[in-house]
Amino acid sequence: MILLYIHLLAATIWVGGHLILAISLLPEALAKRDPKMIESFERIYERIGMPALIIQVITGLWLSYRLLPDIMAWADWSDAIALTISLKLICLAATFGLALHARFRVIPRLTPASLAVLGGHIIAVTFLGLAFAWLGLSFSYGGV
């Protein structure tokens, strides 16, 4: 139960931060064409957001192993729990892909004109965070 609590607390920080960014800050930054608004938020949020994501990965893998100790069985999509674990791993890979692209390609070239590209990344990562939460909840109901 403690492991799940830590995982959920980290998920709250990760998803909540991205919802604030996507719903509140991004529209204003896009309207003002001001990338500094996003950069300022990210500078502050990364201090708790990135550790939260790392904690989620560690606790998520640990929880998955506790649910299904045979890691090779995670690829058996005929099992609802294995499918759910796999879908969460796919969301994780997509999140990391978007983060790497944003960090090394989008942010270094960020201008008011390219702010919409970063906005697309923010929206995508937010939806992935919501998918993570939905998939996590589905474990309580036997998986997807």
mmCIF file with all atom_site columns, C-alpha atoms in Angstrom:
data_model
loop_
_atom_site.group_PDB
_atom_site.id
_atom_site.type_symbol
_atom_site.label_atom_id
_atom_site.label_alt_id
_atom_site.label_comp_id
_atom_site.label_asym_id
_atom_site.label_entity_id
_atom_site.label_seq_id
_atom_site.pdbx_PDB_ins_code
_atom_site.Cartn_x
_atom_site.Cartn_y
_atom_site.Cartn_z
_atom_site.occupancy
_atom_site.B_iso_or_equiv
_atom_site.pdbx_formal_charge
_atom_site.auth_seq_id
_atom_site.auth_comp_id
_atom_site.auth_asym_id
_atom_site.auth_atom_id
_atom_site.pdbx_PDB_model_num
ATOM 1   C CA . MET A 1 1   ? 0.000   0.000   0.000   1.00 0.00 ? 1   MET A CA 1
ATOM 2   C CA . ILE A 1 2   ? 2.878   2.383   0.747   1.00 0.00 ? 2   ILE A CA 1
ATOM 3   C CA . LEU A 1 3   ? 4.397   1.682   -2.664  1.00 0.00 ? 3   LEU A CA 1
ATOM 4   C CA . LEU A 1 4   ? 1.099   2.455   -4.382  1.00 0.00 ? 4   LEU A CA 1
ATOM 5   C CA . TYR A 1 5   ? 0.683   5.625   -2.300  1.00 0.00 ? 5   TYR A CA 1
ATOM 6   C CA . ILE A 1 6   ? 4.123   6.873   -3.354  1.00 0.00 ? 6   ILE A CA 1
ATOM 7   C CA . HIS A 1 7   ? 3.324   6.036   -6.980  1.00 0.00 ? 7   HIS A CA 1
ATOM 8   C CA . LEU A 1 8   ? 0.000   7.899   -6.816  1.00 0.00 ? 8   LEU A CA 1
ATOM 9   C CA . LEU A 1 9   ? 1.548   10.904  -5.079  1.00 0.00 ? 9   LEU A CA 1
ATOM 10  C CA . ALA A 1 10  ? 4.181   11.175  -7.811  1.00 0.00 ? 10  ALA A CA 1
ATOM 11  C CA . ALA A 1 11  ? 1.464   10.747  -10.469 1.00 0.00 ? 11  ALA A CA 1
ATOM 12  C CA . THR A 1 12  ? -0.528  13.557  -8.874  1.00 0.00 ? 12  THR A CA 1
ATOM 13  C CA . ILE A 1 13  ? 2.467   15.872  -9.152  1.00 0.00 ? 13  ILE A CA 1
ATOM 14  C CA . TRP A 1 14  ? 3.224   14.841  -12.746 1.00 0.00 ? 14  TRP A CA 1
ATOM 15  C CA . VAL A 1 15  ? -0.298  14.906  -14.154 1.00 0.00 ? 15  VAL A CA 1
ATOM 16  C CA . GLY A 1 16  ? -1.422  17.871  -12.067 1.00 0.00 ? 16  GLY A CA 1
ATOM 17  C CA . GLY A 1 17  ? 1.519   19.975  -13.157 1.00 0.00 ? 17  GLY A CA 1
ATOM 18  C CA . HIS A 1 18  ? 0.888   19.195  -16.796 1.00 0.00 ? 18  HIS A CA 1
ATOM 19  C CA . LEU A 1 19  ? -2.813  19.952  -16.475 1.00 0.00 ? 19  LEU A CA 1
ATOM 20  C CA . ILE A 1 20  ? -1.996  23.353  -14.962 1.00 0.00 ? 20  ILE A CA 1
ATOM 21  C CA . LEU A 1 21  ? 0.478   23.992  -17.741 1.00 0.00 ? 21  LEU A CA 1
ATOM 22  C CA . ALA A 1 22  ? -1.823  22.842  -20.563 1.00 0.00 ? 22  ALA A CA 1
ATOM 23  C CA . ILE A 1 23  ? -5.084  24.364  -19.346 1.00 0.00 ? 23  ILE A CA 1
ATOM 24  C CA . SER A 1 24  ? -3.969  27.529  -17.630 1.00 0.00 ? 24  SER A CA 1
ATOM 25  C CA . LEU A 1 25  ? -0.561  28.690  -18.756 1.00 0.00 ? 25  LEU A CA 1
ATOM 26  C CA . LEU A 1 26  ? -0.268  27.436  -22.347 1.00 0.00 ? 26  LEU A CA 1
ATOM 27  C CA . PRO A 1 27  ? -3.333  29.256  -23.736 1.00 0.00 ? 27  PRO A CA 1
ATOM 28  C CA . GLU A 1 28  ? -2.134  32.538  -22.242 1.00 0.00 ? 28  GLU A CA 1
ATOM 29  C CA . ALA A 1 29  ? 1.423   32.023  -23.518 1.00 0.00 ? 29  ALA A CA 1
ATOM 30  C CA . LEU A 1 30  ? 0.093   31.216  -26.999 1.00 0.00 ? 30  LEU A CA 1
ATOM 31  C CA . ALA A 1 31  ? -2.190  34.263  -26.983 1.00 0.00 ? 31  ALA A CA 1
ATOM 32  C CA . LYS A 1 32  ? 0.679   36.529  -25.917 1.00 0.00 ? 32  LYS A CA 1
ATOM 33  C CA . ARG A 1 33  ? 3.178   34.606  -28.088 1.00 0.00 ? 33  ARG A CA 1
ATOM 34  C CA . ASP A 1 34  ? 5.463   34.549  -25.058 1.00 0.00 ? 34  ASP A CA 1
ATOM 35  C CA . PRO A 1 35  ? 7.677   31.455  -24.689 1.00 0.00 ? 35  PRO A CA 1
ATOM 36  C CA . LYS A 1 36  ? 9.202   32.914  -21.511 1.00 0.00 ? 36  LYS A CA 1
ATOM 37  C CA . MET A 1 37  ? 5.985   32.103  -19.640 1.00 0.00 ? 37  MET A CA 1
ATOM 38  C CA . ILE A 1 38  ? 6.421   28.395  -20.417 1.00 0.00 ? 38  ILE A CA 1
ATOM 39  C CA . GLU A 1 39  ? 10.157  28.481  -19.739 1.00 0.00 ? 39  GLU A CA 1
ATOM 40  C CA . SER A 1 40  ? 9.578   30.097  -16.318 1.00 0.00 ? 40  SER A CA 1
ATOM 41  C CA . PHE A 1 41  ? 7.003   27.478  -15.355 1.00 0.00 ? 41  PHE A CA 1
ATOM 42  C CA . GLU A 1 42  ? 9.193   24.619  -16.572 1.00 0.00 ? 42  GLU A CA 1
ATOM 43  C CA . ARG A 1 43  ? 12.207  25.896  -14.617 1.00 0.00 ? 43  ARG A CA 1
ATOM 44  C CA . ILE A 1 44  ? 10.189  25.787  -11.391 1.00 0.00 ? 44  ILE A CA 1
ATOM 45  C CA . TYR A 1 45  ? 8.134   22.671  -12.158 1.00 0.00 ? 45  TYR A CA 1
ATOM 46  C CA . GLU A 1 46  ? 11.097  20.518  -13.231 1.00 0.00 ? 46  GLU A CA 1
ATOM 47  C CA . ARG A 1 47  ? 12.407  20.567  -9.653  1.00 0.00 ? 47  ARG A CA 1
ATOM 48  C CA . ILE A 1 48  ? 9.465   18.427  -8.543  1.00 0.00 ? 48  ILE A CA 1
ATOM 49  C CA . GLY A 1 49  ? 8.095   17.149  -11.856 1.00 0.00 ? 49  GLY A CA 1
ATOM 50  C CA . MET A 1 50  ? 11.159  15.234  -13.010 1.00 0.00 ? 50  MET A CA 1
ATOM 51  C CA . PRO A 1 51  ? 11.785  13.530  -9.646  1.00 0.00 ? 51  PRO A CA 1
ATOM 52  C CA . ALA A 1 52  ? 8.070   12.651  -9.595  1.00 0.00 ? 52  ALA A CA 1
ATOM 53  C CA . LEU A 1 53  ? 8.383   11.041  -13.030 1.00 0.00 ? 53  LEU A CA 1
ATOM 54  C CA . ILE A 1 54  ? 11.467  9.082   -11.955 1.00 0.00 ? 54  ILE A CA 1
ATOM 55  C CA . ILE A 1 55  ? 9.649   7.900   -8.818  1.00 0.00 ? 55  ILE A CA 1
ATOM 56  C CA . GLN A 1 56  ? 6.674   6.875   -10.974 1.00 0.00 ? 56  GLN A CA 1
ATOM 57  C CA . VAL A 1 57  ? 8.894   4.818   -13.268 1.00 0.00 ? 57  VAL A CA 1
ATOM 58  C CA . ILE A 1 58  ? 10.609  3.035   -10.384 1.00 0.00 ? 58  ILE A CA 1
ATOM 59  C CA . THR A 1 59  ? 7.453   2.394   -8.379  1.00 0.00 ? 59  THR A CA 1
ATOM 60  C CA . GLY A 1 60  ? 5.471   1.557   -11.513 1.00 0.00 ? 60  GLY A CA 1
ATOM 61  C CA . LEU A 1 61  ? 7.954   -1.121  -12.541 1.00 0.00 ? 61  LEU A CA 1
ATOM 62  C CA . TRP A 1 62  ? 8.012   -2.424  -8.981  1.00 0.00 ? 62  TRP A CA 1
ATOM 63  C CA . LEU A 1 63  ? 4.212   -2.558  -8.788  1.00 0.00 ? 63  LEU A CA 1
ATOM 64  C CA . SER A 1 64  ? 4.065   -4.244  -12.194 1.00 0.00 ? 64  SER A CA 1
ATOM 65  C CA . TYR A 1 65  ? 6.547   -6.858  -11.059 1.00 0.00 ? 65  TYR A CA 1
ATOM 66  C CA . ARG A 1 66  ? 4.461   -7.492  -7.942  1.00 0.00 ? 66  ARG A CA 1
ATOM 67  C CA . LEU A 1 67  ? 1.341   -7.967  -10.089 1.00 0.00 ? 67  LEU A CA 1
ATOM 68  C CA . LEU A 1 68  ? 3.035   -10.094 -12.733 1.00 0.00 ? 68  LEU A CA 1
ATOM 69  C CA . PRO A 1 69  ? 6.496   -11.318 -11.635 1.00 0.00 ? 69  PRO A CA 1
ATOM 70  C CA . ASP A 1 70  ? 7.309   -12.955 -14.983 1.00 0.00 ? 70  ASP A CA 1
ATOM 71  C CA . ILE A 1 71  ? 8.527   -9.936  -16.959 1.00 0.00 ? 71  ILE A CA 1
ATOM 72  C CA . MET A 1 72  ? 8.326   -11.884 -20.219 1.00 0.00 ? 72  MET A CA 1
ATOM 73  C CA . ALA A 1 73  ? 4.603   -12.353 -19.528 1.00 0.00 ? 73  ALA A CA 1
ATOM 74  C CA . TRP A 1 74  ? 4.137   -8.574  -19.804 1.00 0.00 ? 74  TRP A CA 1
ATOM 75  C CA . ALA A 1 75  ? 4.175   -9.091  -23.589 1.00 0.00 ? 75  ALA A CA 1
ATOM 76  C CA . ASP A 1 76  ? 1.205   -11.505 -23.457 1.00 0.00 ? 76  ASP A CA 1
ATOM 77  C CA . TRP A 1 77  ? -1.585  -9.194  -24.545 1.00 0.00 ? 77  TRP A CA 1
ATOM 78  C CA . SER A 1 78  ? -4.184  -11.901 -24.076 1.00 0.00 ? 78  SER A CA 1
ATOM 79  C CA . ASP A 1 79  ? -3.861  -11.193 -20.329 1.00 0.00 ? 79  ASP A CA 1
ATOM 80  C CA . ALA A 1 80  ? -5.582  -7.954  -19.256 1.00 0.00 ? 80  ALA A CA 1
ATOM 81  C CA . ILE A 1 81  ? -2.970  -7.126  -16.598 1.00 0.00 ? 81  ILE A CA 1
ATOM 82  C CA . ALA A 1 82  ? -0.094  -7.734  -19.022 1.00 0.00 ? 82  ALA A CA 1
ATOM 83  C CA . LEU A 1 83  ? -1.814  -5.605  -21.661 1.00 0.00 ? 83  LEU A CA 1
ATOM 84  C CA . THR A 1 84  ? -2.290  -2.798  -19.153 1.00 0.00 ? 84  THR A CA 1
ATOM 85  C CA . ILE A 1 85  ? 1.365   -2.949  -18.101 1.00 0.00 ? 85  ILE A CA 1
ATOM 86  C CA . SER A 1 86  ? 2.412   -2.910  -21.770 1.00 0.00 ? 86  SER A CA 1
ATOM 87  C CA . LEU A 1 87  ? 0.179   0.064   -22.545 1.00 0.00 ? 87  LEU A CA 1
ATOM 88  C CA . LYS A 1 88  ? 1.661   1.971   -19.604 1.00 0.00 ? 88  LYS A CA 1
ATOM 89  C CA . LEU A 1 89  ? 5.149   1.169   -20.921 1.00 0.00 ? 89  LEU A CA 1
ATOM 90  C CA . ILE A 1 90  ? 4.126   2.398   -24.371 1.00 0.00 ? 90  ILE A CA 1
ATOM 91  C CA . CYS A 1 91  ? 2.861   5.643   -22.799 1.00 0.00 ? 91  CYS A CA 1
ATOM 92  C CA . LEU A 1 92  ? 6.179   5.932   -20.970 1.00 0.00 ? 92  LEU A CA 1
ATOM 93  C CA . ALA A 1 93  ? 8.173   5.454   -24.175 1.00 0.00 ? 93  ALA A CA 1
ATOM 94  C CA . ALA A 1 94  ? 6.040   8.076   -25.940 1.00 0.00 ? 94  ALA A CA 1
ATOM 95  C CA . THR A 1 95  ? 6.499   10.483  -23.018 1.00 0.00 ? 95  THR A CA 1
ATOM 96  C CA . PHE A 1 96  ? 10.269  10.040  -23.106 1.00 0.00 ? 96  PHE A CA 1
ATOM 97  C CA . GLY A 1 97  ? 10.315  10.438  -26.884 1.00 0.00 ? 97  GLY A CA 1
ATOM 98  C CA . LEU A 1 98  ? 8.399   13.694  -26.680 1.00 0.00 ? 98  LEU A CA 1
ATOM 99  C CA . ALA A 1 99  ? 10.554  14.918  -23.794 1.00 0.00 ? 99  ALA A CA 1
ATOM 100 C CA . LEU A 1 100 ? 13.786  14.197  -25.661 1.00 0.00 ? 100 LEU A CA 1
ATOM 101 C CA . HIS A 1 101 ? 12.500  15.855  -28.826 1.00 0.00 ? 101 HIS A CA 1
ATOM 102 C CA . ALA A 1 102 ? 11.354  18.899  -26.866 1.00 0.00 ? 102 ALA A CA 1
ATOM 103 C CA . ARG A 1 103 ? 14.592  19.142  -24.855 1.00 0.00 ? 103 ARG A CA 1
ATOM 104 C CA . PHE A 1 104 ? 17.012  18.797  -27.762 1.00 0.00 ? 104 PHE A CA 1
ATOM 105 C CA . ARG A 1 105 ? 15.101  20.057  -30.811 1.00 0.00 ? 105 ARG A CA 1
ATOM 106 C CA . VAL A 1 106 ? 12.191  22.306  -29.839 1.00 0.00 ? 106 VAL A CA 1
ATOM 107 C CA . ILE A 1 107 ? 13.326  24.213  -26.737 1.00 0.00 ? 107 ILE A CA 1
ATOM 108 C CA . PRO A 1 108 ? 16.794  25.209  -28.039 1.00 0.00 ? 108 PRO A CA 1
ATOM 109 C CA . ARG A 1 109 ? 15.084  26.810  -31.070 1.00 0.00 ? 109 ARG A CA 1
ATOM 110 C CA . LEU A 1 110 ? 12.063  28.159  -29.212 1.00 0.00 ? 110 LEU A CA 1
ATOM 111 C CA . THR A 1 111 ? 10.702  31.446  -30.528 1.00 0.00 ? 111 THR A CA 1
ATOM 112 C CA . PRO A 1 112 ? 7.280   33.044  -30.423 1.00 0.00 ? 112 PRO A CA 1
ATOM 113 C CA . ALA A 1 113 ? 6.676   31.580  -33.886 1.00 0.00 ? 113 ALA A CA 1
ATOM 114 C CA . SER A 1 114 ? 7.575   28.009  -32.802 1.00 0.00 ? 114 SER A CA 1
ATOM 115 C CA . LEU A 1 115 ? 5.710   28.142  -29.491 1.00 0.00 ? 115 LEU A CA 1
ATOM 116 C CA . ALA A 1 116 ? 2.805   26.171  -30.996 1.00 0.00 ? 116 ALA A CA 1
ATOM 117 C CA . VAL A 1 117 ? 5.136   23.195  -31.603 1.00 0.00 ? 117 VAL A CA 1
ATOM 118 C CA . LEU A 1 118 ? 6.036   23.154  -27.914 1.00 0.00 ? 118 LEU A CA 1
ATOM 119 C CA . GLY A 1 119 ? 2.333   23.562  -27.151 1.00 0.00 ? 119 GLY A CA 1
ATOM 120 C CA . GLY A 1 120 ? 1.649   20.396  -29.123 1.00 0.00 ? 120 GLY A CA 1
ATOM 121 C CA . HIS A 1 121 ? 4.224   18.561  -27.019 1.00 0.00 ? 121 HIS A CA 1
ATOM 122 C CA . ILE A 1 122 ? 2.654   19.876  -23.827 1.00 0.00 ? 122 ILE A CA 1
ATOM 123 C CA . ILE A 1 123 ? -0.826  18.760  -24.892 1.00 0.00 ? 123 ILE A CA 1
ATOM 124 C CA . ALA A 1 124 ? 0.466   15.322  -25.928 1.00 0.00 ? 124 ALA A CA 1
ATOM 125 C CA . VAL A 1 125 ? 2.352   14.760  -22.658 1.00 0.00 ? 125 VAL A CA 1
ATOM 126 C CA . THR A 1 126 ? -0.710  15.899  -20.714 1.00 0.00 ? 126 THR A CA 1
ATOM 127 C CA . PHE A 1 127 ? -2.920  13.397  -22.528 1.00 0.00 ? 127 PHE A CA 1
ATOM 128 C CA . LEU A 1 128 ? -0.320  10.675  -21.964 1.00 0.00 ? 128 LEU A CA 1
ATOM 129 C CA . GLY A 1 129 ? -0.363  11.544  -18.252 1.00 0.00 ? 129 GLY A CA 1
ATOM 130 C CA . LEU A 1 130 ? -4.138  11.201  -18.217 1.00 0.00 ? 130 LEU A CA 1
ATOM 131 C CA . ALA A 1 131 ? -3.826  7.869   -20.041 1.00 0.00 ? 131 ALA A CA 1
ATOM 132 C CA . PHE A 1 132 ? -1.314  6.726   -17.407 1.00 0.00 ? 132 PHE A CA 1
ATOM 133 C CA . ALA A 1 133 ? -3.821  7.583   -14.682 1.00 0.00 ? 133 ALA A CA 1
ATOM 134 C CA . TRP A 1 134 ? -6.703  5.817   -16.450 1.00 0.00 ? 134 TRP A CA 1
ATOM 135 C CA . LEU A 1 135 ? -4.601  2.727   -17.082 1.00 0.00 ? 135 LEU A CA 1
ATOM 136 C CA . GLY A 1 136 ? -3.459  2.719   -13.460 1.00 0.00 ? 136 GLY A CA 1
ATOM 137 C CA . LEU A 1 137 ? -7.046  2.897   -12.295 1.00 0.00 ? 137 LEU A CA 1
ATOM 138 C CA . SER A 1 138 ? -7.941  0.004   -14.578 1.00 0.00 ? 138 SER A CA 1
ATOM 139 C CA . PHE A 1 139 ? -5.727  -2.315  -12.521 1.00 0.00 ? 139 PHE A CA 1
ATOM 140 C CA . SER A 1 140 ? -8.407  -2.114  -9.809  1.00 0.00 ? 140 SER A CA 1
ATOM 141 C CA . TYR A 1 141 ? -10.877 -3.535  -12.311 1.00 0.00 ? 141 TYR A CA 1
ATOM 142 C CA . GLY A 1 142 ? -8.698  -6.341  -13.681 1.00 0.00 ? 142 GLY A CA 1
ATOM 143 C CA . GLY A 1 143 ? -6.906  -4.305  -16.353 1.00 0.00 ? 143 GLY A CA 1
ATOM 144 C CA . VAL A 1 144 ? -8.079  -3.098  -19.743 1.00 0.00 ? 144 VAL A CA 1
#
